[in-house]
Amino acid sequence: MLTVHGLYTEYPNERGDIVKAAQDVTFTVEEGRLFTLLGPSGCGKTTTLRSIAGLERPRAGEISVNDRVVFSSSKGVFVSPNRRGFGMVFQSYAIWPHMTVFENAAFPLQVGDKKYTRAQVREHVMRVLTAVQLDELADREATKLSGGPQQQLALARALVMEPALLLLDEPLSNLDAKLRDRMRFELKRLQRELKITTVYVTHDQSEALALSHEIAVMNQGRIQQIGRPRDIYENPVNQFVADFVGNTNFLDGTVIRAEVQDRCILDTDIGRLAVKFAKPVKANDRVAISIRPEDVELAESRPAGENVWQGTVEQKVFLGEAIDFRVTVGPRSLLSRQHPTLRTPVGGSIFVRVNPEKCVVFSAS
Amino acid sequence: MSTTIITTPGIATHKRAAVDWKWVVIGACVAFTIYIAVIPLAFLFWQSFRTPQTATVPAVWTLGNYAAAYGTSETFRLFLTSVQFAFGASFFSFAVGTTLAWMNERTNTPFKSIFYALSLIPLVIPSILFTVAWILLASPQIGIINQLLQNWFGLAAPPFDIYSMGGMIWVDGLHYSPMAFLLMSAAFRAMDPSLEESATMSGASVWQVLWRVTLKLTWPAIFATILILFVRSIESFEVPALLGLPVGIEVFTSSIYTAVHRYPSQVGLASAYGVALLAITTVGVYAVARLSGKGSKYATMTGKGFRPRQIDLGAWRWATASGFILYFVLIVVLPFLVLLWSSFQHFYTVPSREALRNLTLDPYRFVFTYPDLASTMWNSLVLSFGSATVVMLVTSVICWLVVKTKIPGRWLLDNIASLPLVFPGIVLGLAIMIFYLNVDIGIYGTIWIMFIAYITRFMPYGMRYNTTSMLQIHTELEESAAMCGASWTTTFRRIVLPLLKPGLVAGWIYVMIVSIRELSTSILLYSPDTRVVSIVIWELWQNGQYVELSALGVLFILLLFVLVLIARWVGGKYGIREA
């Protein structure tokens, strides 16, 4: 469906330095899928999205949709954004303040190459406004809408011309937390119902995990990892991905010996640690280990098995549905997420256990 | 250094209530503002109902001035001419400025970053010099362009006549097009670029985006810009005086000047004209204020500002770049070169090989041996530095009252301080002249009367600069100073003024530059001892000393240019991006 191949983009910033915004960005999105570009600000995700839209002209690479090449540096193709026929929702929604809700949504049908009669425009617009539950507000001045409906209107406007591809640039980031959760479900429902191929840009990892079929994590202009949400979370390929997607505890370690069944024994700050690690290692290799807080098990009595240490509760943060413990083990402190029924007081002694299967190991960078 | 008392601020002030400097400073500033802004206006009205006073006949009440001013069809023609001139000049400069602003902000025209900086240069060329330069270029008798075209194409009559309504509109409109350029650039910049990008993504072409989104959304700014330009060109004095008067095209400003300079002086008649002009500008300024108040409807939620996309003009970008170059040639290069050329001549001649052999430094010798040159320069500098300082300091206190307090009637104070905005320069000069002629406190004919006039005239600019940055200072910053035990005066001096510095410095630079070029107010107030540089240029023109004028003009432009460079450098140190 959408193929992006070898995309490079550079531009000078205000001080004239060259910003390498996208570096060899390559991915494909299957028909009807929601694909997310996830990363911190300045990682190149918005530049990539704008390159797909045609609002940026990349330095090199190729972009095609349904085998129609919209950009190719080698073939000298650049289809201007208004001829690509993609729908896009901007972070600010870009609702035109001088038009009503209806006029905003009707605009794409009025300016496009394809001509519609007045009745057809009305029919299309009302159908799409109904889908986002704005049909009642059609004659309202667009800027009189509050944040949520504005976002819905921007979505309706992007969908009205039945685009081949829907591009979403942080569409939820201007909403408050409660509304953001609701809109997230709403967006997911709409996308799954309409089966419209979507590229979604966000810096919010929980949004990405909740919405996407597939995620590409980006940093410094490069894609770090592409995978299904669960893969990204459970098997990050490097420290950056592990750190950026969710909270994690990092440990540095040295291999003591490799064992059978992809296991090896490591020496770390908190003591000996047995982990599962598929790559071949030899003694004295340096590695990094990531352990998710929910995988750091706590118990008041010593549990059976390996990877068990005794520690002290340093701090507790009550979050309602969970409680975060900070536990000192040796020279390190580990973060652990527990059910609120665990009531060990601060300063109390506690046992820490880590399942070897839950430790994610990277070769040290 | 300062007396700070560590107690609750409220109690502290009550205990040592001998002199509360807060109210002394505020009271003084308020009284000064009202005195300076309201009194001249009142006297202008008063005078417009009085007969002229002579040694033998005392002044009496009359409606004769209004009868004389409005009883004839002559006045109707005057009104039409004024409006025609102002419409022409404002629309011409708007069209030029907006086109340039759009090309600069939204297209990939090459070298445009240089043009933005260059477009500010015309602002340092005083109006009178710009007008004189264009007379030297396009006058039917001596204009270089006319003579060259006649020679090349063997034309019988000169193709251009600068002494005409068209010529007036051309010169005035061209000179103020950078103002339109700056205002419209700001409007384009203030717009969230994704509003245009989403139209592009909806399938709209470049022209559809420009027409249906960009221009529609900047409509309030467009209307406000045209109004500002209109008000400014109806106040314009130099162009109508130099180009219109010789051929009998009179507008309000030039009529006021001729009424005062007639013998016997028709001050009452001038006042009646002044009141009419004031009425027009008041309506305009009021409309601008209303309009900017309504602008909030167009303020939309904006996201992170991404670099706005530039429209790729393809090969057309060389056409737009040539447009920029042509514009720069017309507005800076040609006017300056013609002054430079004529400043090396014995008497004004069209460039030729023969004239090139007769180059001389005599005009510069004349300027440097001019008896009052030093004192004139000194007057100009002292007046501009002094008025810039006083304006910025007084308006900072007024702005504090208006923005930060809940004192009833503060909106009135705001309006009073902004009132001089409606005074065309020559009307303000007239009003101040009348006041100090009638109320003799010994400043008529001294430099002080010009000082007061400058402060009055430029106070609204100070208000604007200070209000903008005052709004950005969070009240808690002052409150926390008070909680630390600082008195109001200490807080104002140590917290508010330093935080206000970007606005203060930018405003100071602006007021300094506009006051050093000032002519239309000074022309009614100067005496032989208190001439400023722009007045000397005016006198040289009246005497027909064109080459000497050119030499002085070249030096004056260079001086202003250096001042602007210094100001920008200083401004840069205080974090001001555009002075």
PDB file of C-alpha atoms in Angstrom, chain B residues 247-400:
ATOM      1  CA  VAL B 247       1.144  73.327  -9.253  1.00  0.00           C
ATOM      2  CA  GLY B 248      -1.790  74.270  -7.043  1.00  0.00           C
ATOM      3  CA  ILE B 249      -2.761  70.774  -5.844  1.00  0.00           C
ATOM      4  CA  GLU B 250      -3.649  71.486  -2.231  1.00  0.00           C
ATOM      5  CA  VAL B 251      -4.530  69.005   0.496  1.00  0.00           C
ATOM      6  CA  PHE B 252      -5.448  69.752   4.120  1.00  0.00           C
ATOM      7  CA  THR B 253      -1.903  69.611   5.465  1.00  0.00           C
ATOM      8  CA  SER B 254      -0.437  71.927   2.874  1.00  0.00           C
ATOM      9  CA  SER B 255      -3.411  74.312   3.252  1.00  0.00           C
ATOM     10  CA  ILE B 256      -2.786  74.544   6.980  1.00  0.00           C
ATOM     11  CA  TYR B 257       0.822  75.433   6.265  1.00  0.00           C
ATOM     12  CA  THR B 258      -0.053  78.113   3.735  1.00  0.00           C
ATOM     13  CA  ALA B 259      -2.782  79.548   6.005  1.00  0.00           C
ATOM     14  CA  VAL B 260      -0.281  80.017   8.829  1.00  0.00           C
ATOM     15  CA  HIS B 261       2.419  81.422   6.582  1.00  0.00           C
ATOM     16  CA  ARG B 262       0.158  83.934   4.866  1.00  0.00           C
ATOM     17  CA  TYR B 263       0.269  87.572   5.968  1.00  0.00           C
ATOM     18  CA  PRO B 264      -1.606  88.234   8.169  1.00  0.00           C
ATOM     19  CA  SER B 265      -1.419  84.754   9.490  1.00  0.00           C
ATOM     20  CA  GLN B 266      -4.787  82.950   9.348  1.00  0.00           C
ATOM     21  CA  VAL B 267      -4.402  80.812  12.452  1.00  0.00           C
ATOM     22  CA  GLY B 268      -8.160  80.504  12.940  1.00  0.00           C
ATOM     23  CA  LEU B 269      -8.662  79.269   9.397  1.00  0.00           C
ATOM     24  CA  ALA B 270      -5.771  76.830   9.800  1.00  0.00           C
ATOM     25  CA  SER B 271      -7.416  75.555  12.992  1.00  0.00           C
ATOM     26  CA  ALA B 272     -10.703  75.008  11.216  1.00  0.00           C
ATOM     27  CA  TYR B 273      -8.870  72.960   8.573  1.00  0.00           C
ATOM     28  CA  GLY B 274      -7.021  71.199  11.386  1.00  0.00           C
ATOM     29  CA  VAL B 275     -10.280  70.228  13.091  1.00  0.00           C
ATOM     30  CA  ALA B 276     -11.562  68.729   9.829  1.00  0.00           C
ATOM     31  CA  LEU B 277      -8.365  66.767   9.301  1.00  0.00           C
ATOM     32  CA  LEU B 278      -8.514  65.651  12.919  1.00  0.00           C
ATOM     33  CA  ALA B 279     -12.045  64.379  12.374  1.00  0.00           C
ATOM     34  CA  ILE B 280     -10.916  62.220   9.455  1.00  0.00           C
ATOM     35  CA  THR B 281      -7.931  60.752  11.272  1.00  0.00           C
ATOM     36  CA  THR B 282      -9.988  60.151  14.433  1.00  0.00           C
ATOM     37  CA  VAL B 283     -12.499  58.069  12.511  1.00  0.00           C
ATOM     38  CA  GLY B 284      -9.645  56.122  10.931  1.00  0.00           C
ATOM     39  CA  VAL B 285      -7.754  55.491  14.158  1.00  0.00           C
ATOM     40  CA  TYR B 286     -10.964  54.522  15.946  1.00  0.00           C
ATOM     41  CA  ALA B 287     -11.784  52.044  13.188  1.00  0.00           C
ATOM     42  CA  VAL B 288      -8.319  50.489  13.444  1.00  0.00           C
ATOM     43  CA  ALA B 289      -8.713  50.110  17.212  1.00  0.00           C
ATOM     44  CA  ARG B 290     -12.152  48.517  16.840  1.00  0.00           C
ATOM     45  CA  LEU B 291     -10.841  46.192  14.210  1.00  0.00           C
ATOM     46  CA  SER B 292      -7.887  44.934  16.217  1.00  0.00           C
ATOM     47  CA  GLY B 293     -10.238  44.344  19.147  1.00  0.00           C
ATOM     48  CA  LYS B 294     -12.329  42.083  16.940  1.00  0.00           C
ATOM     49  CA  GLY B 295      -9.308  40.175  15.690  1.00  0.00           C
ATOM     50  CA  SER B 296      -9.608  37.634  18.498  1.00  0.00           C
ATOM     51  CA  LYS B 297     -12.210  35.698  16.543  1.00  0.00           C
ATOM     52  CA  TYR B 298      -9.426  34.826  14.173  1.00  0.00           C
ATOM     53  CA  ALA B 299      -7.055  33.732  16.911  1.00  0.00           C
ATOM     54  CA  THR B 300      -7.064  29.968  16.637  1.00  0.00           C
ATOM     55  CA  MET B 301      -5.501  27.232  18.632  1.00  0.00           C
ATOM     56  CA  THR B 302      -1.989  26.946  17.302  1.00  0.00           C
ATOM     57  CA  GLY B 303       0.298  23.988  17.471  1.00  0.00           C
ATOM     58  CA  LYS B 304       4.036  23.904  17.492  1.00  0.00           C
ATOM     59  CA  GLY B 305       5.216  26.233  14.770  1.00  0.00           C
ATOM     60  CA  PHE B 306       6.672  24.133  12.042  1.00  0.00           C
ATOM     61  CA  ARG B 307       8.639  25.857   9.315  1.00  0.00           C
ATOM     62  CA  PRO B 308       5.958  27.143   6.957  1.00  0.00           C
ATOM     63  CA  ARG B 309       6.066  25.435   3.622  1.00  0.00           C
ATOM     64  CA  GLN B 310       7.371  27.585   0.825  1.00  0.00           C
ATOM     65  CA  ILE B 311       5.618  27.693  -2.474  1.00  0.00           C
ATOM     66  CA  ASP B 312       7.929  26.588  -5.240  1.00  0.00           C
ATOM     67  CA  LEU B 313       7.634  29.229  -7.953  1.00  0.00           C
ATOM     68  CA  GLY B 314       9.831  27.333 -10.391  1.00  0.00           C
ATOM     69  CA  ALA B 315      11.393  29.613 -12.994  1.00  0.00           C
ATOM     70  CA  TRP B 316       9.095  32.420 -11.813  1.00  0.00           C
ATOM     71  CA  ARG B 317      11.249  32.852  -8.774  1.00  0.00           C
ATOM     72  CA  TRP B 318      13.780  34.743 -10.876  1.00  0.00           C
ATOM     73  CA  ALA B 319      10.991  37.069 -11.915  1.00  0.00           C
ATOM     74  CA  THR B 320      10.055  37.728  -8.304  1.00  0.00           C
ATOM     75  CA  ALA B 321      13.712  38.197  -7.402  1.00  0.00           C
ATOM     76  CA  SER B 322      14.045  40.778 -10.183  1.00  0.00           C
ATOM     77  CA  GLY B 323      10.921  42.433  -8.812  1.00  0.00           C
ATOM     78  CA  PHE B 324      12.654  42.743  -5.451  1.00  0.00           C
ATOM     79  CA  ILE B 325      15.757  44.194  -7.066  1.00  0.00           C
ATOM     80  CA  LEU B 326      13.773  46.700  -9.137  1.00  0.00           C
ATOM     81  CA  TYR B 327      11.896  47.742  -6.011  1.00  0.00           C
ATOM     82  CA  PHE B 328      15.106  48.231  -4.089  1.00  0.00           C
ATOM     83  CA  VAL B 329      16.561  50.275  -6.952  1.00  0.00           C
ATOM     84  CA  LEU B 330      13.505  52.536  -7.047  1.00  0.00           C
ATOM     85  CA  ILE B 331      13.239  53.037  -3.324  1.00  0.00           C
ATOM     86  CA  VAL B 332      16.875  53.234  -2.187  1.00  0.00           C
ATOM     87  CA  VAL B 333      19.489  53.108  -4.923  1.00  0.00           C
ATOM     88  CA  LEU B 334      18.148  55.715  -7.349  1.00  0.00           C
ATOM     89  CA  PRO B 335      17.119  58.290  -4.713  1.00  0.00           C
ATOM     90  CA  PHE B 336      20.409  57.969  -2.883  1.00  0.00           C
ATOM     91  CA  LEU B 337      22.533  58.014  -6.053  1.00  0.00           C
ATOM     92  CA  VAL B 338      20.821  61.112  -7.395  1.00  0.00           C
ATOM     93  CA  LEU B 339      21.470  62.943  -4.123  1.00  0.00           C
ATOM     94  CA  LEU B 340      25.048  61.715  -4.138  1.00  0.00           C
ATOM     95  CA  TRP B 341      25.528  62.857  -7.734  1.00  0.00           C
ATOM     96  CA  SER B 342      24.105  66.276  -7.192  1.00  0.00           C
ATOM     97  CA  SER B 343      26.093  66.719  -3.975  1.00  0.00           C
ATOM     98  CA  PHE B 344      29.312  66.783  -6.059  1.00  0.00           C
ATOM     99  CA  GLN B 345      28.155  69.447  -8.502  1.00  0.00           C
ATOM    100  CA  HIS B 346      28.525  73.230  -8.580  1.00  0.00           C
ATOM    101  CA  PHE B 347      24.914  73.551  -9.629  1.00  0.00           C
ATOM    102  CA  TYR B 348      22.424  70.857 -10.441  1.00  0.00           C
ATOM    103  CA  THR B 349      23.137  69.122 -13.775  1.00  0.00           C
ATOM    104  CA  VAL B 350      22.073  65.915 -15.445  1.00  0.00           C
ATOM    105  CA  PRO B 351      24.898  63.323 -15.453  1.00  0.00           C
ATOM    106  CA  SER B 352      27.077  63.615 -18.551  1.00  0.00           C
ATOM    107  CA  ARG B 353      30.734  63.291 -19.415  1.00  0.00           C
ATOM    108  CA  GLU B 354      31.125  67.033 -19.144  1.00  0.00           C
ATOM    109  CA  ALA B 355      29.404  67.149 -15.772  1.00  0.00           C
ATOM    110  CA  LEU B 356      31.668  64.341 -14.606  1.00  0.00           C
ATOM    111  CA  ARG B 357      34.712  66.562 -15.228  1.00  0.00           C
ATOM    112  CA  ASN B 358      33.240  69.318 -13.102  1.00  0.00           C
ATOM    113  CA  LEU B 359      32.884  67.320  -9.918  1.00  0.00           C
ATOM    114  CA  THR B 360      33.493  69.408  -6.833  1.00  0.00           C
ATOM    115  CA  LEU B 361      33.464  69.205  -3.072  1.00  0.00           C
ATOM    116  CA  ASP B 362      32.054  72.701  -2.724  1.00  0.00           C
ATOM    117  CA  PRO B 363      28.631  71.615  -1.462  1.00  0.00           C
ATOM    118  CA  TYR B 364      30.286  69.678   1.364  1.00  0.00           C
ATOM    119  CA  ARG B 365      32.503  72.698   2.122  1.00  0.00           C
ATOM    120  CA  PHE B 366      29.346  74.744   2.259  1.00  0.00           C
ATOM    121  CA  VAL B 367      27.704  72.308   4.658  1.00  0.00           C
ATOM    122  CA  PHE B 368      30.700  72.084   6.965  1.00  0.00           C
ATOM    123  CA  THR B 369      31.177  75.845   7.050  1.00  0.00           C
ATOM    124  CA  TYR B 370      27.450  76.415   7.474  1.00  0.00           C
ATOM    125  CA  PRO B 371      27.332  78.754  10.486  1.00  0.00           C
ATOM    126  CA  ASP B 372      24.781  76.864  12.564  1.00  0.00           C
ATOM    127  CA  LEU B 373      25.586  73.331  11.473  1.00  0.00           C
ATOM    128  CA  ALA B 374      26.912  72.217  14.841  1.00  0.00           C
ATOM    129  CA  SER B 375      24.069  73.703  16.826  1.00  0.00           C
ATOM    130  CA  THR B 376      21.513  72.311  14.364  1.00  0.00           C
ATOM    131  CA  MET B 377      22.932  68.808  14.634  1.00  0.00           C
ATOM    132  CA  TRP B 378      23.092  69.180  18.378  1.00  0.00           C
ATOM    133  CA  ASN B 379      19.446  70.285  18.504  1.00  0.00           C
ATOM    134  CA  SER B 380      18.381  67.290  16.430  1.00  0.00           C
ATOM    135  CA  LEU B 381      20.295  64.801  18.563  1.00  0.00           C
ATOM    136  CA  VAL B 382      19.287  66.271  21.919  1.00  0.00           C
ATOM    137  CA  LEU B 383      15.650  66.441  20.894  1.00  0.00           C
ATOM    138  CA  SER B 384      15.501  62.899  19.603  1.00  0.00           C
ATOM    139  CA  PHE B 385      17.436  61.302  22.477  1.00  0.00           C
ATOM    140  CA  GLY B 386      15.596  63.373  25.078  1.00  0.00           C
ATOM    141  CA  SER B 387      12.119  62.765  23.751  1.00  0.00           C
ATOM    142  CA  ALA B 388      12.763  59.044  23.268  1.00  0.00           C
ATOM    143  CA  THR B 389      13.912  58.745  26.895  1.00  0.00           C
ATOM    144  CA  VAL B 390      11.061  60.756  28.395  1.00  0.00           C
ATOM    145  CA  VAL B 391       8.433  59.069  26.234  1.00  0.00           C
ATOM    146  CA  MET B 392       9.545  55.558  27.142  1.00  0.00           C
ATOM    147  CA  LEU B 393       9.870  56.210  30.881  1.00  0.00           C
ATOM    148  CA  VAL B 394       6.584  58.062  31.297  1.00  0.00           C
ATOM    149  CA  THR B 395       4.622  55.595  29.208  1.00  0.00           C
ATOM    150  CA  SER B 396       6.111  52.678  31.157  1.00  0.00           C
ATOM    151  CA  VAL B 397       4.413  54.022  34.296  1.00  0.00           C
ATOM    152  CA  ILE B 398       1.181  54.725  32.425  1.00  0.00           C
ATOM    153  CA  CYS B 399       1.241  51.248  30.935  1.00  0.00           C
ATOM    154  CA  TRP B 400       1.776  49.736  34.347  1.00  0.00           C
TER     155      TRP B 400
END
